Amino acid sequence: MAYLDANASETLRPDARAAVLAALELAGNPSSVHAAGRAARRMLEDAREAIAVRFGVTPADVVFTSGGTEANALAIRALGVGRRILVGATEHDAVRAAAPGADIIPVDGAGVVDLAALATLLQGSPVLVCLMHANNETGTLHPIAEVARLCRSAGALLHVDAVQSAGRMALEFRADSIAVSSHKMGGPKGAGALLLAPGLAIAPLIAGGEQERGRRGGTPALPAIAGFAAAAQAAPPDVAALRDRAEAAAVSAGAVVLGAARRLGNTTCLALPGVRAETQVIALDLAGVQVSAGAACSSGKVARSHVLAAMGAGALAGQAIRVSLPWDATMADVDAFAAAYVAMAARLARRAA
Ligand code: PLP
């Protein structure tokens, strides 16, 4: 089986697995004052330090959460108070759902934010801008450093969903808050963090104990957090050449690549004209190759991708699959994909014609 759906969840890194297992041995609650509690607290603070170093923030500005969805919701609920909220047209549902009624920042045909439109939208009342770094369906990267400059000069706050890019590439920008997630960088599911600008205070989404300096109530999920920290310390994956090889094989069989040239090195979004995305996903799965539809699937219904629709992809929006290589992808995985894709395209594209 070739697993090429890393943007849904990465394969677990060995160091992360070891860290999870070590943390499972600790009985203590990090809030307890006795020796077992102090050992758990030490492990939690070591993890916080590792995450802070990795992402260039101070440990006090790291708030651990259950993952990217909660980190996004925490930031938007806290920073959006009294502000008009602007959300990129291709944001993940985790952001869209946290900001109902937000104004939409348009993107161009490659999925890159329209900076002129953003500058216009920034005028007027105080604003919170929510923009992702890398798109989960296409890998397209927004020019966040430029967006941050625009926000600063307009006095706007900026929240960045870096769930897909964190751990895979350097985050070369500053923002008021940044959401990151463990299982997108080879850590276990169930942990993530909100990285805050120096000293920025936020109200909790989940009130309770004084955990996370009162910013997130609840006993921290220490095994997941320890695994998260271990995964975050790994070198970024180097799979762009393998991705290019997979993409070239698909293009030779009639695929159209959707997205920008500046994108994540592990991702390609491939439309096969005339063939429904879910048909492709099933055909590839039967051939032992696991990818996902560009379209979001919920409650058994496959909806047309809002990301590809916002890019003006037209009918191709329902005919695209996402191939996302995990950190440990191999040439054999790519060759299996290429063979399966070429055979599928010959069979299905002929039928569609
Ligand atoms: N943001 C983006 C861009 C994502 O791709 C995802 C997950 O697919 C999330 C947020 C949600 O992260 P999590 O699964 O950690 O809640």
Coordinates of C-alpha atoms and ligand atoms in Angstrom, one line a residue:
M1 CA 0.0 0.0 0.0
A2 CA 1.2 3.5 -0.8
Y3 CA 0.0 6.1 1.7
L4 CA 0.0 9.5 -0.1
D5 CA -2.5 11.4 2.2
A6 CA -0.1 13.2 4.6
N7 CA -2.1 16.4 4.5
A8 CA -4.9 14.5 6.2
S9 CA -2.4 13.0 8.7
E10 CA 1.3 12.3 8.5
T11 CA 2.8 9.0 9.3
L12 CA 4.1 8.9 12.9
R13 CA 7.8 9.6 13.4
P14 CA 9.8 7.1 15.5
D15 CA 11.0 9.7 17.9
A16 CA 7.4 10.9 18.5
R17 CA 6.3 7.3 19.2
A18 CA 9.1 6.9 21.7
A19 CA 8.2 10.2 23.4
V20 CA 4.5 9.2 23.6
L21 CA 5.4 5.8 25.2
A22 CA 7.7 7.5 27.8
A23 CA 5.0 10.0 28.7
L24 CA 2.4 7.2 29.2
E25 CA 4.6 5.8 32.0
L26 CA 4.1 9.0 34.1
A27 CA 1.2 8.8 36.4
G28 CA 1.4 12.4 37.6
N29 CA -0.7 15.4 36.7
P30 CA 1.4 18.4 35.8
S31 CA -0.6 20.5 38.2
S32 CA 0.2 18.3 41.3
V33 CA 2.9 19.5 43.7
H34 CA 4.3 16.1 44.6
A35 CA 7.2 14.3 42.9
A36 CA 5.1 12.5 40.3
G37 CA 3.4 15.8 39.4
R38 CA 6.7 17.6 39.2
A39 CA 8.0 15.0 36.8
A40 CA 5.0 15.4 34.6
R41 CA 5.3 19.2 34.8
R42 CA 9.0 19.0 33.8
M43 CA 8.0 16.9 30.7
L44 CA 5.3 19.4 29.8
E45 CA 7.6 22.4 30.1
D46 CA 10.4 20.6 28.2
A47 CA 7.9 20.1 25.4
R48 CA 6.9 23.7 25.5
E49 CA 10.5 24.8 25.3
A50 CA 11.1 22.5 22.3
I51 CA 8.1 23.9 20.5
A52 CA 9.1 27.5 21.3
V53 CA 12.6 27.0 20.0
R54 CA 11.4 25.3 16.9
F55 CA 9.0 28.0 16.0
G56 CA 11.0 31.0 17.2
V57 CA 8.7 32.1 20.1
T58 CA 9.2 32.2 23.9
P59 CA 7.8 29.3 25.9
A60 CA 5.3 31.6 27.8
D61 CA 3.7 32.4 24.4
V62 CA 2.9 28.7 23.6
V63 CA -0.6 27.5 24.4
F64 CA -1.1 23.8 24.0
T65 CA -4.4 22.7 22.6
S66 CA -6.0 19.5 21.3
G67 CA -4.9 20.3 17.7
G68 CA -5.2 22.8 14.9
T69 CA -9.0 23.2 15.0
E70 CA -8.9 24.2 18.6
A71 CA -5.9 26.5 18.1
N72 CA -7.7 28.3 15.3
A73 CA -11.0 28.6 17.3
L74 CA -9.1 29.9 20.4
A75 CA -7.3 32.6 18.4
I76 CA -10.4 33.7 16.4
R77 CA -12.7 33.8 19.4
A78 CA -10.2 35.7 21.5
L79 CA -8.7 38.1 19.0
G80 CA -11.9 38.7 17.0
V81 CA -13.8 40.5 19.9
G82 CA -14.8 43.9 18.7
R83 CA -13.2 43.4 15.3
R84 CA -14.5 42.9 11.8
I85 CA -13.1 39.5 10.7
L86 CA -11.6 38.8 7.3
V87 CA -11.1 35.2 6.2
G88 CA -9.3 33.9 3.1
A89 CA -11.5 32.3 0.5
T90 CA -9.6 29.1 0.6
E91 CA -9.4 28.7 4.4
H92 CA -9.9 25.3 6.1
D93 CA -13.3 24.7 7.6
A94 CA -11.7 25.0 11.1
V95 CA -11.3 28.7 10.4
R96 CA -14.5 29.3 8.4
A97 CA -16.6 27.7 11.1
A98 CA -15.0 29.8 13.8
A99 CA -15.8 33.0 12.0
P100 CA -19.3 32.9 10.6
G101 CA -20.3 36.0 8.8
A102 CA -16.7 37.0 8.1
D103 CA -15.8 39.0 5.0
I104 CA -14.0 36.9 2.4
I105 CA -10.6 37.8 1.0
P106 CA -10.5 36.7 -2.6
V107 CA -7.7 34.6 -4.2
D108 CA -6.4 34.4 -7.8
G109 CA -6.6 31.4 -10.1
A110 CA -3.6 29.8 -8.4
G111 CA -5.2 30.3 -5.0
V112 CA -2.9 33.1 -3.9
V113 CA -4.4 35.9 -1.8
D114 CA -5.3 39.1 -3.7
L115 CA -3.2 41.7 -1.9
A116 CA -5.0 44.7 -3.5
A117 CA -8.4 43.4 -2.4
L118 CA -7.0 42.8 1.1
A119 CA -5.7 46.4 1.3
T120 CA -9.2 47.7 0.4
L121 CA -10.9 45.3 2.9
L122 CA -8.5 46.5 5.6
Q123 CA -9.8 50.0 5.5
G124 CA -12.3 51.2 8.2
S125 CA -13.1 49.5 11.5
P126 CA -10.6 47.4 13.5
V127 CA -9.9 44.1 11.7
L128 CA -8.7 40.6 12.5
V129 CA -7.3 38.9 9.3
C130 CA -7.3 35.1 9.2
L131 CA -5.2 33.6 6.5
M132 CA -3.6 30.2 6.1
H133 CA 0.1 29.8 5.3
A134 CA -0.2 26.7 3.1
N135 CA -3.4 25.4 1.6
N136 CA -4.3 21.8 2.6
E137 CA -5.8 20.9 -0.8
T138 CA -3.3 22.5 -3.3
G139 CA -0.2 23.3 -1.1
T140 CA -0.4 26.9 -2.4
L141 CA 1.5 29.3 -0.1
H142 CA 0.3 32.8 0.6
P143 CA 2.9 35.6 0.9
I144 CA 2.3 35.9 4.6
A145 CA 5.2 38.3 5.3
E146 CA 3.6 40.8 2.9
V147 CA 0.2 40.3 4.4
A148 CA 1.7 40.9 7.8
R149 CA 3.2 44.2 6.6
L150 CA -0.2 45.3 5.2
C151 CA -1.9 44.3 8.5
R152 CA 0.7 46.1 10.6
S153 CA 0.3 49.4 8.7
A154 CA -3.5 49.2 8.9
G155 CA -3.4 48.4 12.6
A156 CA -5.1 45.0 12.0
L157 CA -4.4 41.8 13.9
L158 CA -3.2 38.8 11.9
H159 CA -4.0 35.1 12.7
V160 CA -2.2 32.5 10.5
D161 CA -3.3 28.9 10.2
A162 CA 0.1 27.2 9.7
V163 CA -1.2 23.7 10.3
Q164 CA 0.0 22.4 6.9
S165 CA 3.4 24.2 6.8
A166 CA 4.6 24.1 10.3
G167 CA 7.3 21.4 10.6
R168 CA 7.5 21.1 6.8
M169 CA 9.2 24.4 6.1
A170 CA 10.4 27.5 7.9
L171 CA 7.7 29.9 9.1
E172 CA 9.4 33.1 7.8
F173 CA 6.8 35.6 9.1
R174 CA 5.5 37.2 12.2
A175 CA 1.9 37.2 13.2
D176 CA -0.2 37.9 16.3
S177 CA -1.1 34.2 16.5
I178 CA -0.2 31.0 14.6
A179 CA -2.0 27.7 14.8
V180 CA 0.1 24.5 14.5
S181 CA -0.9 20.8 14.8
S182 CA 1.1 17.7 15.9
H183 CA -0.3 15.1 13.5
K184 CA 0.5 17.2 10.4
M185 CA 4.2 17.0 11.3
G186 CA 4.6 13.4 12.2
G187 CA 3.4 13.6 15.8
P188 CA 0.4 11.9 17.3
K189 CA -3.1 13.1 16.8
G190 CA -4.7 15.1 19.7
A191 CA -2.2 17.9 20.3
G192 CA -1.5 21.3 18.7
A193 CA -0.6 24.8 19.8
L194 CA -1.4 28.4 19.4
L195 CA 1.8 30.5 19.2
L196 CA 1.2 34.0 20.4
A197 CA 3.1 37.3 19.7
P198 CA 5.3 38.3 22.6
G199 CA 3.1 38.8 25.7
L200 CA -0.2 38.9 23.9
A201 CA -2.9 38.0 26.4
I202 CA -6.0 36.0 25.3
A203 CA -9.2 34.8 27.0
P204 CA -9.7 31.0 27.1
L205 CA -12.1 29.2 24.9
I206 CA -12.4 26.4 27.5
A207 CA -12.4 27.8 31.0
G208 CA -11.6 25.6 33.9
G209 CA -8.4 25.2 35.9
E210 CA -5.6 27.6 35.5
Q211 CA -3.7 25.4 33.1
E212 CA -1.8 27.0 30.3
R213 CA -1.7 30.3 32.4
G214 CA -5.5 30.5 32.3
R215 CA -5.6 30.4 28.5
R216 CA -6.8 26.7 28.1
G217 CA -8.5 24.8 30.9
G218 CA -8.1 21.1 31.2
T219 CA -5.4 18.6 32.1
P220 CA -2.9 18.7 29.2
A221 CA -2.7 15.6 27.1
L222 CA 0.9 14.9 28.1
P223 CA 1.6 11.9 25.9
A224 CA 0.3 13.6 22.7
I225 CA 2.2 16.9 23.6
A226 CA 5.5 15.0 24.3
G227 CA 5.1 13.3 20.9
F228 CA 4.3 16.6 19.3
A229 CA 7.5 18.2 20.6
A230 CA 9.6 15.2 19.4
A231 CA 8.1 15.4 16.0
A232 CA 8.6 19.2 15.8
Q233 CA 12.3 18.8 16.3
A234 CA 12.7 16.6 13.2
A235 CA 14.3 18.0 10.1
P236 CA 11.7 19.2 7.5
P237 CA 10.8 16.4 5.0
D238 CA 12.6 16.5 1.7
V239 CA 10.1 15.0 -0.7
A240 CA 9.7 17.7 -3.5
A241 CA 11.6 15.6 -6.1
L242 CA 9.4 12.6 -5.4
R243 CA 6.3 14.8 -5.6
D244 CA 7.5 16.2 -8.9
R245 CA 8.0 12.7 -10.3
A246 CA 4.5 11.7 -9.3
E247 CA 3.1 14.9 -10.8
A248 CA 5.0 14.4 -14.1
A249 CA 3.6 10.9 -14.5
A250 CA 0.0 12.2 -13.9
V251 CA 0.4 15.1 -16.3
S252 CA 1.7 12.8 -19.0
A253 CA -1.6 10.8 -18.5
G254 CA -3.7 14.0 -19.0
A255 CA -3.9 15.5 -15.5
V256 CA -4.0 19.3 -14.9
V257 CA -2.1 20.7 -11.9
L258 CA -4.1 23.1 -9.8
G259 CA -2.4 25.6 -7.5
A260 CA 0.6 28.0 -7.4
A261 CA 4.2 27.3 -8.3
R262 CA 5.1 28.5 -4.7
R263 CA 3.6 25.6 -2.7
L264 CA 4.4 22.9 -0.2
G265 CA 7.0 20.5 -1.5
N266 CA 4.9 17.4 -0.6
T267 CA 1.6 18.3 -2.3
T268 CA 0.1 18.2 -5.8
C269 CA -3.6 18.8 -6.7
L270 CA -4.4 16.9 -9.9
A271 CA -7.6 17.3 -11.9
L272 CA -8.5 14.7 -14.5
P273 CA -11.0 16.3 -16.8
G274 CA -14.3 14.5 -17.0
V275 CA -13.7 12.1 -14.2
R276 CA -15.2 12.6 -10.8
A277 CA -12.8 13.0 -7.9
E278 CA -14.4 10.3 -5.8
T279 CA -14.2 7.8 -8.7
Q280 CA -10.5 8.5 -8.9
V281 CA -10.0 8.1 -5.2
I282 CA -11.7 4.7 -5.2
A283 CA -9.9 3.5 -8.4
L284 CA -6.5 4.4 -6.8
D285 CA -7.5 2.8 -3.5
L286 CA -8.4 -0.4 -5.3
A287 CA -4.9 -0.3 -6.8
G288 CA -3.3 0.1 -3.3
V289 CA -2.7 3.9 -3.5
Q290 CA -4.3 6.1 -0.9
V291 CA -5.0 9.7 -1.8
S292 CA -7.9 12.0 -1.1
A293 CA -10.5 14.0 -3.1
G294 CA -9.9 17.7 -3.4
A295 CA -13.5 17.9 -2.4
A296 CA -14.5 17.9 1.2
C297 CA -16.4 14.9 2.3
S298 CA -18.8 15.1 5.3
S299 CA -21.7 12.9 6.4
G300 CA -21.3 10.7 3.4
K301 CA -21.8 13.5 0.9
V302 CA -19.0 14.8 -1.3
A303 CA -19.3 18.5 -1.7
R304 CA -17.5 20.4 -4.4
S305 CA -14.2 21.9 -3.1
H306 CA -14.7 25.5 -1.9
V307 CA -11.0 25.9 -2.4
L308 CA -10.9 25.0 -6.0
A309 CA -14.2 26.8 -6.6
A310 CA -12.7 30.1 -5.2
M311 CA -9.8 29.6 -7.6
G312 CA -12.3 29.6 -10.5
A313 CA -11.6 26.0 -11.4
G314 CA -15.1 25.4 -12.7
A315 CA -16.0 21.8 -13.4
L316 CA -12.4 20.7 -12.5
A317 CA -13.3 21.6 -8.8
G318 CA -15.1 18.2 -8.6
Q319 CA -12.5 16.3 -10.6
A320 CA -9.4 16.9 -8.6
I321 CA -7.5 14.7 -6.2
R322 CA -4.9 15.6 -3.6
V323 CA -1.7 13.7 -3.5
S324 CA 0.3 14.6 -0.4
L325 CA 3.5 12.7 0.3
P326 CA 4.4 11.9 3.9
W327 CA 7.9 12.6 5.3
D328 CA 8.9 8.9 4.8
A329 CA 7.6 8.6 1.2
T330 CA 9.7 6.4 -1.0
M331 CA 10.4 6.0 -4.7
A332 CA 8.4 2.8 -4.6
D333 CA 5.3 4.7 -3.4
V334 CA 5.7 7.2 -6.2
D335 CA 6.2 4.5 -8.8
A336 CA 3.1 2.6 -7.5
F337 CA 1.1 5.9 -7.8
A338 CA 2.4 6.6 -11.3
A339 CA 1.5 3.1 -12.5
A340 CA -2.0 3.2 -10.9
Y341 CA -2.7 6.7 -12.1
V342 CA -1.7 6.1 -15.7
A343 CA -3.8 2.9 -15.9
M344 CA -6.8 4.7 -14.3
A345 CA -6.6 7.6 -16.6
A346 CA -6.4 5.4 -19.7
R347 CA -9.5 3.5 -18.4
L348 CA -11.7 6.3 -17.0
A349 CA -10.7 9.3 -19.2
R350 CA -11.6 7.1 -22.3
R351 CA -15.0 6.4 -20.8
A352 CA -15.6 10.1 -19.9
A353 CA -14.7 11.2 -23.4
Ligands
PLP1 N1 -6.1 23.9 9.2 C1 -5.7 23.2 8.1 C2 -5.2 24.0 7.0 C3 -5.8 21.8 8.1 O1 -5.5 21.2 7.0 C4 -6.4 21.1 9.2 C5 -6.6 19.7 9.1 O2 -6.7 19.1 8.1 C6 -6.8 21.9 10.3 C7 -6.6 23.2 10.3 C8 -7.3 21.2 11.5 O3 -6.2 20.6 12.3 P1 -6.5 19.4 13.3 O4 -6.8 18.2 12.5 O5 -5.2 19.3 14.1 O6 -7.6 19.8 14.2

